[in-house]
Coordinates of C-alpha atoms (C1' of nucleotides) in Angstrom, one line a residue:
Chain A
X115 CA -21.8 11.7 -5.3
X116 CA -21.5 8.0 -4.8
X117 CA -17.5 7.8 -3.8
X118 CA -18.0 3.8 -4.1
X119 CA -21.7 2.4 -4.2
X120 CA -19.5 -0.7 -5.7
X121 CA -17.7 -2.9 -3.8
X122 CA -21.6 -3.8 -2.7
X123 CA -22.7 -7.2 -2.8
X124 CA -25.1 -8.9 -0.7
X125 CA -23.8 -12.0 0.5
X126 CA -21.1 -14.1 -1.2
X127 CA -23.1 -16.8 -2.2
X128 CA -24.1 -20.1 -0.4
X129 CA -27.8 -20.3 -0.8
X130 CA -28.9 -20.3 -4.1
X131 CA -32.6 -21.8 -3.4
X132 CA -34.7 -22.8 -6.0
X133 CA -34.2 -21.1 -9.3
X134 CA -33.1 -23.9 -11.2
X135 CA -35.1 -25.7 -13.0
X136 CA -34.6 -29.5 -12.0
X137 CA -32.0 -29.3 -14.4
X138 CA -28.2 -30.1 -13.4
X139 CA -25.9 -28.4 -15.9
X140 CA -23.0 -28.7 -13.7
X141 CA -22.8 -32.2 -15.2
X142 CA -22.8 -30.7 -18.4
X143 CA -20.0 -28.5 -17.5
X144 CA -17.7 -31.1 -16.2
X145 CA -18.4 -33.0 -18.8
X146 CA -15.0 -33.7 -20.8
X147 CA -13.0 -31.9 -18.3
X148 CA -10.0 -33.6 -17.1
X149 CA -10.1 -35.4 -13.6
X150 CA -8.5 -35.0 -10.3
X151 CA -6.4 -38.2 -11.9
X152 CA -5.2 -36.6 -14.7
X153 CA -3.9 -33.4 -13.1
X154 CA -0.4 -32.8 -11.8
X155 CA -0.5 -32.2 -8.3
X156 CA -0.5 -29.2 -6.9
X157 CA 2.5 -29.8 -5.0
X158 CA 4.4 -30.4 -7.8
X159 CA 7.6 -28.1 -8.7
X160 CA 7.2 -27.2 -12.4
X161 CA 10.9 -26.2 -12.5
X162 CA 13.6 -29.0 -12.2
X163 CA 15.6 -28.6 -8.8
X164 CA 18.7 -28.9 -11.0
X165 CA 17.7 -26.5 -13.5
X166 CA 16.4 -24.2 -10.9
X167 CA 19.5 -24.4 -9.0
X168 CA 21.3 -23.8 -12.7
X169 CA 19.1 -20.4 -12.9
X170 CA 19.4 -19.4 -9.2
X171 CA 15.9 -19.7 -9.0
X172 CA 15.0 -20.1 -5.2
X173 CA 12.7 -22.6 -4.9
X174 CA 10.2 -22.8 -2.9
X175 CA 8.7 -25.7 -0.5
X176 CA 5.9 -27.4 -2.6
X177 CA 2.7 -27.0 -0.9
X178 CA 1.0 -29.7 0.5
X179 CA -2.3 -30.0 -0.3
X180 CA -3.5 -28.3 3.3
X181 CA -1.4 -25.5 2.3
X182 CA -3.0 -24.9 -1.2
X183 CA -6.5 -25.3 0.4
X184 CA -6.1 -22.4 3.2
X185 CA -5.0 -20.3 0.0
X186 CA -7.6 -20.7 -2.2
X187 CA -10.0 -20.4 1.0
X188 CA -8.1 -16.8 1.7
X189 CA -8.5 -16.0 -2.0
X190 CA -11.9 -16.5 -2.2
X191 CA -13.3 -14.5 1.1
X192 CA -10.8 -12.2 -0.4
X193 CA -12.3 -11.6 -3.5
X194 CA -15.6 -11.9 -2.0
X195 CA -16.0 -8.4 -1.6
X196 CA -14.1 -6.8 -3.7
X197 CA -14.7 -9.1 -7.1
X198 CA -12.9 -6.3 -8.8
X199 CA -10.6 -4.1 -8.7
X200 CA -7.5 -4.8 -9.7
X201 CA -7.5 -8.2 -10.1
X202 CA -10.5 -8.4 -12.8
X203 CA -9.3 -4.8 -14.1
X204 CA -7.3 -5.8 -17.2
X205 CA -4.4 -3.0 -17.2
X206 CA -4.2 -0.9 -20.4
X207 CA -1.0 0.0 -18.7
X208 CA 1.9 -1.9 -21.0
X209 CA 4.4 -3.5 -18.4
X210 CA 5.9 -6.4 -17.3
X211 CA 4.6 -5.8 -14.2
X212 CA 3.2 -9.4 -13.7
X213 CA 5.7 -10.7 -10.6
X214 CA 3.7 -7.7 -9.0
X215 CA 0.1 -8.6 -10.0
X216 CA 0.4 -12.4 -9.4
X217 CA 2.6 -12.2 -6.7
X218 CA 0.2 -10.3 -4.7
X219 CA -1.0 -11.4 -1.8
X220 CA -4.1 -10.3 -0.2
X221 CA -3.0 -7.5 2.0
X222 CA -5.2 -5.5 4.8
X223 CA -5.0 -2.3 5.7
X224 CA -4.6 -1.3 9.2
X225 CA -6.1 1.8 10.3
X226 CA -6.7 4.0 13.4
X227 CA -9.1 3.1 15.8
X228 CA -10.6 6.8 16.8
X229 CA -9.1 10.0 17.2
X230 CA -12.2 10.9 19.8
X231 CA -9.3 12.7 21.8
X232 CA -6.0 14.2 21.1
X233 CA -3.4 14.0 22.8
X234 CA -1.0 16.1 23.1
X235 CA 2.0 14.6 24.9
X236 CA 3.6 11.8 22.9
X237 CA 5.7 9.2 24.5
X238 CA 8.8 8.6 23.9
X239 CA 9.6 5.1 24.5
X240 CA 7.4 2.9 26.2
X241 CA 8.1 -0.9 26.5
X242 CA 6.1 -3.5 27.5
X243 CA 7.8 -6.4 29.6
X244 CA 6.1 -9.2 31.1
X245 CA 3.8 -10.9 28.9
X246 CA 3.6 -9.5 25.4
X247 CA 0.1 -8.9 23.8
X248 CA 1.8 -8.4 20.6
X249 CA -1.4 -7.9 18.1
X250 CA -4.0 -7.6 20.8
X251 CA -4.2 -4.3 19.9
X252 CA -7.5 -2.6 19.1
X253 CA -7.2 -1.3 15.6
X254 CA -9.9 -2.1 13.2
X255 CA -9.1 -2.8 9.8
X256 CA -11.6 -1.4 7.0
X257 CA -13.5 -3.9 5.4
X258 CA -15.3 -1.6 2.9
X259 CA -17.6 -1.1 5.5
X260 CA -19.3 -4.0 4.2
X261 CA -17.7 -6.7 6.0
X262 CA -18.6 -4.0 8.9
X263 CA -22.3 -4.2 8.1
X264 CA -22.6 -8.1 8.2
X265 CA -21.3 -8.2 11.5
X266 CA -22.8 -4.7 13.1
X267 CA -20.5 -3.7 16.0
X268 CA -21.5 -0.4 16.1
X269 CA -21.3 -0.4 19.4
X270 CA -19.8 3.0 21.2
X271 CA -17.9 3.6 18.7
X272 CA -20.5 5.6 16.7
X273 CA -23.6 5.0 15.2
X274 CA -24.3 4.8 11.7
X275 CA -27.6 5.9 10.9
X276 CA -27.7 5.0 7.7
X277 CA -25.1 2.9 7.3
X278 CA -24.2 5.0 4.5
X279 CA -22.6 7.9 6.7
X280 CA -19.9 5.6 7.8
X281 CA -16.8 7.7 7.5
X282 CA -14.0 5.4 7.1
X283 CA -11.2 5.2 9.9
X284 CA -7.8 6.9 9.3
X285 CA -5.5 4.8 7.3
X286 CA -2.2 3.7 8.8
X287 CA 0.8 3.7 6.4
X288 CA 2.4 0.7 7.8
X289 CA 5.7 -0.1 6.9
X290 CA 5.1 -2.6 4.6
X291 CA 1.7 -0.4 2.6
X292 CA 4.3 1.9 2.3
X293 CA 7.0 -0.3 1.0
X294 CA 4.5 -1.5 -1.6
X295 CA 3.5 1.6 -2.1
X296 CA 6.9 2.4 -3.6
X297 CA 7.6 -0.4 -5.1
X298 CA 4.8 0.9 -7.4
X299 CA 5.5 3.8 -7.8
X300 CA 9.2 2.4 -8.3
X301 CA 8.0 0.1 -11.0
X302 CA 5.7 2.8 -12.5
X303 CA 7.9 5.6 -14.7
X304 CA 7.0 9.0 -13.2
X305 CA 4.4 9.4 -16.1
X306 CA 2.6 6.7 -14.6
X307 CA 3.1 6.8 -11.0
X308 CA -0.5 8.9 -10.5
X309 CA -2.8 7.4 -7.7
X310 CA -5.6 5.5 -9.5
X311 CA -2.4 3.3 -11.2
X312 CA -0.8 3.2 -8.2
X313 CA -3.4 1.7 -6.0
X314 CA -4.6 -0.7 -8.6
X315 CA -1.2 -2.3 -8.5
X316 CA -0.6 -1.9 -4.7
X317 CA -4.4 -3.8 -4.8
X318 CA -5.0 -3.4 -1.6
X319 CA -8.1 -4.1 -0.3
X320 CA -9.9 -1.0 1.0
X321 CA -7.2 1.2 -0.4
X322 CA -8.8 4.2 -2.0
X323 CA -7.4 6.5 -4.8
X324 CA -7.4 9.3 -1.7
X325 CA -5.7 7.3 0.3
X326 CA -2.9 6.9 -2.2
X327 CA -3.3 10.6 -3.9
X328 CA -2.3 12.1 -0.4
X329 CA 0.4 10.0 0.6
X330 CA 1.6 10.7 -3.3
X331 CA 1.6 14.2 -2.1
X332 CA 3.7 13.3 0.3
X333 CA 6.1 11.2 -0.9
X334 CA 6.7 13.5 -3.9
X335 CA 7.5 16.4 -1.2
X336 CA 9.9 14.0 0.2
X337 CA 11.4 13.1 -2.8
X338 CA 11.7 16.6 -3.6
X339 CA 13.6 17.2 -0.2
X340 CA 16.0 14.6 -0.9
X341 CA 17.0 16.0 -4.4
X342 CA 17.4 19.4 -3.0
X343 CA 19.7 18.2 -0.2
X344 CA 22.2 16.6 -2.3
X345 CA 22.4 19.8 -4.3
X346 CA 22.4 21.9 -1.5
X347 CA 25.1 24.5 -1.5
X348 CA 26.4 23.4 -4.4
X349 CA 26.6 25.6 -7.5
X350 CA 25.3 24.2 -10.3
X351 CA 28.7 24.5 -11.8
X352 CA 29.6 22.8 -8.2
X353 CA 28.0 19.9 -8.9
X354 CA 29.7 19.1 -12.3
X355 CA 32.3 18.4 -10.6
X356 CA 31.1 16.4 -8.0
X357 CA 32.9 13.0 -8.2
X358 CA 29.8 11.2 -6.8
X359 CA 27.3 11.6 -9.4
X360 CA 24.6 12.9 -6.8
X361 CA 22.2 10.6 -7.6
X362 CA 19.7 10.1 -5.1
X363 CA 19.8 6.7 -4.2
X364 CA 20.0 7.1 -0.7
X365 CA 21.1 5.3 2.3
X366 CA 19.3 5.9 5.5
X367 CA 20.7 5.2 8.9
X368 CA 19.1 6.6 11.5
X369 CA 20.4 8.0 14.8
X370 CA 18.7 6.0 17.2
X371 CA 17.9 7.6 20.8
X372 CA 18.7 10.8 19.0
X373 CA 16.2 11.6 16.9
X374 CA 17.8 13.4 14.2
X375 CA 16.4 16.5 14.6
X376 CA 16.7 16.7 11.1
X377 CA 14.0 15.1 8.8
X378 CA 14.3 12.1 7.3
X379 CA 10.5 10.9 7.5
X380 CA 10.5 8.4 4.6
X381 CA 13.1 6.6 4.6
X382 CA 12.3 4.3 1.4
X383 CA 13.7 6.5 -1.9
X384 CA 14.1 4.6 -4.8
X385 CA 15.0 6.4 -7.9
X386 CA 12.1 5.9 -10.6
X387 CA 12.4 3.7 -13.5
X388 CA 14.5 0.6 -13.0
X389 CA 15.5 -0.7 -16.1
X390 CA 16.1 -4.3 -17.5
X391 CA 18.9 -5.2 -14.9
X392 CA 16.5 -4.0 -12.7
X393 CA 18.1 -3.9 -9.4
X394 CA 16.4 -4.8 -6.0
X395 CA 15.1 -2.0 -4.6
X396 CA 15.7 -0.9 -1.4
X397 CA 12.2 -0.3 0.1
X398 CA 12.4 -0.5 3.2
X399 CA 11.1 1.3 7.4
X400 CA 9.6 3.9 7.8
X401 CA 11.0 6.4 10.1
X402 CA 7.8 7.3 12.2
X403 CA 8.1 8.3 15.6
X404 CA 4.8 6.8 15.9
X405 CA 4.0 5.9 20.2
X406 CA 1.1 4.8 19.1
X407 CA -0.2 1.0 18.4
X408 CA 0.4 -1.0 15.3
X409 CA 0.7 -4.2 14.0
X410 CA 1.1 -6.3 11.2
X411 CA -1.1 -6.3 8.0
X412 CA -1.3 -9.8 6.1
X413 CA 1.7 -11.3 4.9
X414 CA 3.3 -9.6 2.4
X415 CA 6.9 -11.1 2.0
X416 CA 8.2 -10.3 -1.6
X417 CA 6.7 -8.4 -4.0
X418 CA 8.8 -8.8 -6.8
X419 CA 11.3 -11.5 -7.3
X420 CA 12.7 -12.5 -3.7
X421 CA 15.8 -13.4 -5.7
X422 CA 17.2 -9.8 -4.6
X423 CA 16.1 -9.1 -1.7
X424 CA 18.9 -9.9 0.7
X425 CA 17.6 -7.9 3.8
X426 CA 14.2 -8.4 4.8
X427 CA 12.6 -6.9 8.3
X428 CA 10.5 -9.1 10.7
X429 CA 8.3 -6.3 11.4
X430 CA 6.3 -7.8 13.8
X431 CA 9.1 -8.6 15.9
X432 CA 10.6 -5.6 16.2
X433 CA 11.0 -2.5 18.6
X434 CA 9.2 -0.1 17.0
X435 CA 11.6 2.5 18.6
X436 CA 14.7 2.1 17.1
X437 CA 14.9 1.8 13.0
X438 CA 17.9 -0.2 11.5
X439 CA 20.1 1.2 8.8
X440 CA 19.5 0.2 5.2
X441 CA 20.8 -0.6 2.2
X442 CA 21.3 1.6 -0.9
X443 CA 20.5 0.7 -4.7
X444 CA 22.2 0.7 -7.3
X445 CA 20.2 1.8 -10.0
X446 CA 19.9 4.4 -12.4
X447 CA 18.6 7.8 -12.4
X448 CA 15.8 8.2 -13.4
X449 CA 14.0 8.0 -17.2
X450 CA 11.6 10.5 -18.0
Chain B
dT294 C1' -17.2 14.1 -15.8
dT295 C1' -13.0 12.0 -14.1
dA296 C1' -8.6 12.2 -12.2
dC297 C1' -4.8 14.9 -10.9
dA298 C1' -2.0 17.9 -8.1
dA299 C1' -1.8 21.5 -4.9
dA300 C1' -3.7 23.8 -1.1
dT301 C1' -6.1 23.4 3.1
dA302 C1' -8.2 21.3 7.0
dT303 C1' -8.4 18.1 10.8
Chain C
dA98 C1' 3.2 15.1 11.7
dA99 C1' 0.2 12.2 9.1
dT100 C1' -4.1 11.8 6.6
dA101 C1' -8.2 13.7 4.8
dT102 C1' -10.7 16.9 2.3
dT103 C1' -11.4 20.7 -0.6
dT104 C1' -10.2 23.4 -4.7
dG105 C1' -8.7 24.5 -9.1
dT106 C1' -7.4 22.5 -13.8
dA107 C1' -6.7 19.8 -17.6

DNA sequence: TTACAAATAT
DNA sequence: AATATTTGTA
């Protein structure tokens, strides 16, 4: 079966030859529409600084006009490909969830270059003085195998006959896929958190409903973990007692050289269904033990209203190594 | 037939 | 361990 014979177009556009018919009906269209004149500039703040200021509304910089035209560039070779989903897919799904969808940013995903060999040993802790070569790393990132076809580098890495038996490369759970990831699934009540819902919100290009399915899997083992542990040795009648109302909003600090032999792979809980007050949520590292490359995946800096958002990790400066300790949240349990 | 979740497989 | 793929259901 045809996984995705969408996201297929042939070229975005730029020469339309001859099927017009010496007509000009762009004339027509921009007939009566307003002019460059006549529109607020971009730049413009369309909230008051005082008002703003009133609200707590961070404001940010105006863009200059430089600013707005790199973004519109971005969006467009962005949307180039993949002209849908979930941008162009009106959601059915009744939320409020538009700080997510227009706040979204166009956001790559990184992915493994080969796993021709395994390796068995993993290193512990290797660090690279001297000259960094931060993101010259080799990882590709899937383009839908489309963006792969225009510029064919199927050099050593393997040949695609057909073009069609492409398998794509592993995908790489970054820290920040993941964090969206549960902001998502945060956002989403349980009922709704299933992985075709959850990837159109993440929108991510290249993300599949695989992709998100399995690490859904996952998570929801996690999650399960978590809930046992706070019960764990505790009677049920035990826990009506329990002065802290084990909820499972959890903090995470990890041990640093000692690798808590203990599990504590995702480090990013979040109970479900945040409700009106709707507290920041704590999404933050992931604990992998990775030795193995990574980088950064497009900007992504707040997915839902900054405002919150007190801590914030400059991923790509930091030692992969050693994971920070993180806040808690303060929400509710969840709402079925 | 699609999408999901769980079970396997790599 | 982390992802992918298969399998069984609704």
């Amino acid at each position: 079966m045809s996984e995705s014979d969408d996201l297929r177009h042939g070229r975005g556009g730029g020469s339309g030859d001859g099927e017009l018919d010496g007509e000009d009906p762009v004339a027509e269209w921009e007939f009566g529409l307003p002019s460059c004149d006549d529109l607020a500039p971009l730049s413009q703040a369309l909230i008051p600084p005082d008002l703003a200021s009133a609200f707590s509304i961070a404001l940010r910089p105006s863009r200059t006009a430089g600013d707005v035209n790199r973004a519109s560039r971005s969006t467009l070779t962005g949307l180039r490909r993949c002209g849908s989903t979930a941008s162009s897919q009106g959601f059915s799904t009744n939320d409020n969830f538009k700080s997510f969808v227009d706040d979204r940013q166009s956001m790559e995903v990184e992915v493994e270059e080969e796993e021709k060999e395994e390796e068995e040993e993993e290193e512990e802790e290797e660090e690279e003085d001297g000259a960094d070569k931060s993101d010259s790393r080799k990882s590709r990132r899937i383009e839908t195998a489309e963006e792969v076809d225009s510029t064919p580098r199927m050099d050593d890495s393997q040949e695609d006959p057909s073009e069609k038996t492409s398998k794509r490369p592993r995908l790489v759970w970054t820290p920040q896929l993941h964090k969206r990831f549960v902001d998502v699934v945060a956002h989403l009540g349980i009922k709704n958190a299933v992985p075709k819902t959850i990837m159109q919100l993440m929108n991510v290009e290249g993300l599949t409903r695989e992709n998100v399915a399995s690490h859904l899997q996952k998570y929801r083992v996690y999650l399960r973990r978590m809930q046992g542990m706070s019960s764990e040795g505790l009677s049920s009648s035990d826990q009506l007692f329990t002065s802290t109302p084990v909820v499972h909003s959890l903090n995470y600090v990890a041990g640093s050289t000692g690798h808590g032999d203990g599990q504590m792979p995702m480090p990013t809980p979040v109970p479900y269904g945040a409700q009106p007050p709707m507290m920041p949520m704590p999404v933050y590292a992931m604990g992998h033990g990775y030795g193995h490359m990574r980088m950064q995946i497009g900007d992504l800096s707040g997915f839902e209203s900054n405002q919150y958002v007190t801590q914030q990790r400059d991923w790509s400066s930091n030692k992969y190594g050693s994971v920070a300790s993180y806040q808690q949240t303060a929400s509710n349990e969840k709402r079925f």
